[in-house]
Phi, psi and omega in degrees: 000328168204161188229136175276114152246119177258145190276118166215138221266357178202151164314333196287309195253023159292307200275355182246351156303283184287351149308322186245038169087003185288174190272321177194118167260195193241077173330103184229151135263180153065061183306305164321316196262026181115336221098131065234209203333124152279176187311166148313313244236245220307321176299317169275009138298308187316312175296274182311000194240345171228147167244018169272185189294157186226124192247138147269137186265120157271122160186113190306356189183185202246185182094228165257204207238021179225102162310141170244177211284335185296241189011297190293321176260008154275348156305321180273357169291309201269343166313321200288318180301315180227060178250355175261012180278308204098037162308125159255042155179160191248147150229150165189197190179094216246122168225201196252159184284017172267337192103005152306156176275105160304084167324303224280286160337090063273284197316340174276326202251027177249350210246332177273020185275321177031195271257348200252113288266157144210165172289079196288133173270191202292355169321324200279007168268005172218053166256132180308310198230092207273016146290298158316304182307343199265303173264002180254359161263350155310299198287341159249018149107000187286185209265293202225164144262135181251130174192142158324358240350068145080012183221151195328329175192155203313320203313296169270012156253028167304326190296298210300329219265338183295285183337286194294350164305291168338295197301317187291320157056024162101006176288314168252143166243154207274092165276116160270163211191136180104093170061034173287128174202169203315323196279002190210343183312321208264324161318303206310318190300294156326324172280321207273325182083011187282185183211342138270127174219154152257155199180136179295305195064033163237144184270132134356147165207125220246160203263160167253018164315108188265272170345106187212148199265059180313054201227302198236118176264145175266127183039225171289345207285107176302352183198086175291356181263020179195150246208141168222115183268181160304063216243144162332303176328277192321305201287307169309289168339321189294275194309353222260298161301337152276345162281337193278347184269329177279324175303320181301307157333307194281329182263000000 
């Protein structure tokens, strides 16, 4: 009845996403600015180290969602890496500076995408009009959406989040995403009717650094000596109120 997706930020928590049972994650770096393009070097480990499904996220930078054509064709550079990696799914997105799904950049980037499903990412919260958005990314053939409905966190786009299950009406499927966790999962499910969600399940992971220089930090990061990872711990808890709705169903 439903499937997990974890966004995860590193190989350690590609592996504990699937120790703690989710269906697939969503390969990312640059956690802070959103996601984006993770490495060579981690989608192929990350592809050897798990044997559940692997979406890679393209997106060359943080901000927004409107590409110049250099952006766009590093992008189909990178659709390319990895799909010769063994990515079984892509995500991205694009839109026009009006706030529309930029047709024409998905179709360049779909077409270099060829059979494997991909996912328009959270670009779509920030569409003028996410009812449009909803058939013209129908109308370009992806596999799912991932959003908030359009509001800081799923939690409070669940009304939005209902409409476009409704709207979508099995053509597409409407995955929520953005600050889903064990204490809310199982609302989100019931107000929204959704059957994918996505969610990090990460924790503090304490650095194993004995030597440490509290003088200097790399770049914004306030505590260069610790890492926030993915956790088993996390990932089970999370999912752990919609198996208890299924067991209850099945019996």
């Amino acid at each position: 009845m439903y499937r997990f997706e974890i966004c995860a930020n590193s190989v350690a928590s590609c592996i504990a996403a699937q120790e703690g049972g989710a269906d697939r994650v969503e390969l990312c770096s640059g956690i802070p600015e959103g996601g984006t393009t993770p490495s060579f070097g981690m989608i192929r480990k990350a592809r050897a180290s798990i044997d559940i499904a692997l979406n890679v996220i393209i997106r060359p930078r943080g901000g927004d969602f409107l590409y110049s054509p250099d952006e766009l064709e590093e992008m189909i550079y990178d659709i390319n890496a990895a799909k010769e990696l063994g990515a079984d799914g892509l995500v991205f997105g694009c839109l026009t500076k009006e706030g529309k799904v930029d047709k024409r950049a998905m179709s360049m980037l779909m077409e270099a995408a060829g059979d494997l499903p991909v996912t328009f990412h959270r670009a779509f919260d920030h569409s003028a009009d996410p009812f449009e958005a909803l058939e013209d990314i129908i109308g370009l053939g992806c596999t799912r959406i991932l959003t908030s409905g359009c509001r800081p966190t799923a939690m409070e786009g669940t009304g939005l989040l209902a409409e476009l299950v409704k709207a979508a009406d099995g053509r597409i499927i409407i995955m929520p995403g953005c600050g889903i966790n064990e204490n809310n999962i199982a609302e989100i499910a019931r107000l929204s009717g959704a059957r994918e969600f996505h969610f990090s399940a990460r924790e503090p992971v304490e650095s194993g650094m004995i030597f440490r220089n509290p003088q200097v930090a790399m770049g914004s990061e306030d505590d260069p000596y610790g890492t926030v990872q993915t956790t088993v711990r996390r990932v089970t808890a999370t999912i752990a109120p919609l198996k208890d709705l299924i067991l209850q169903f099945r019996h």
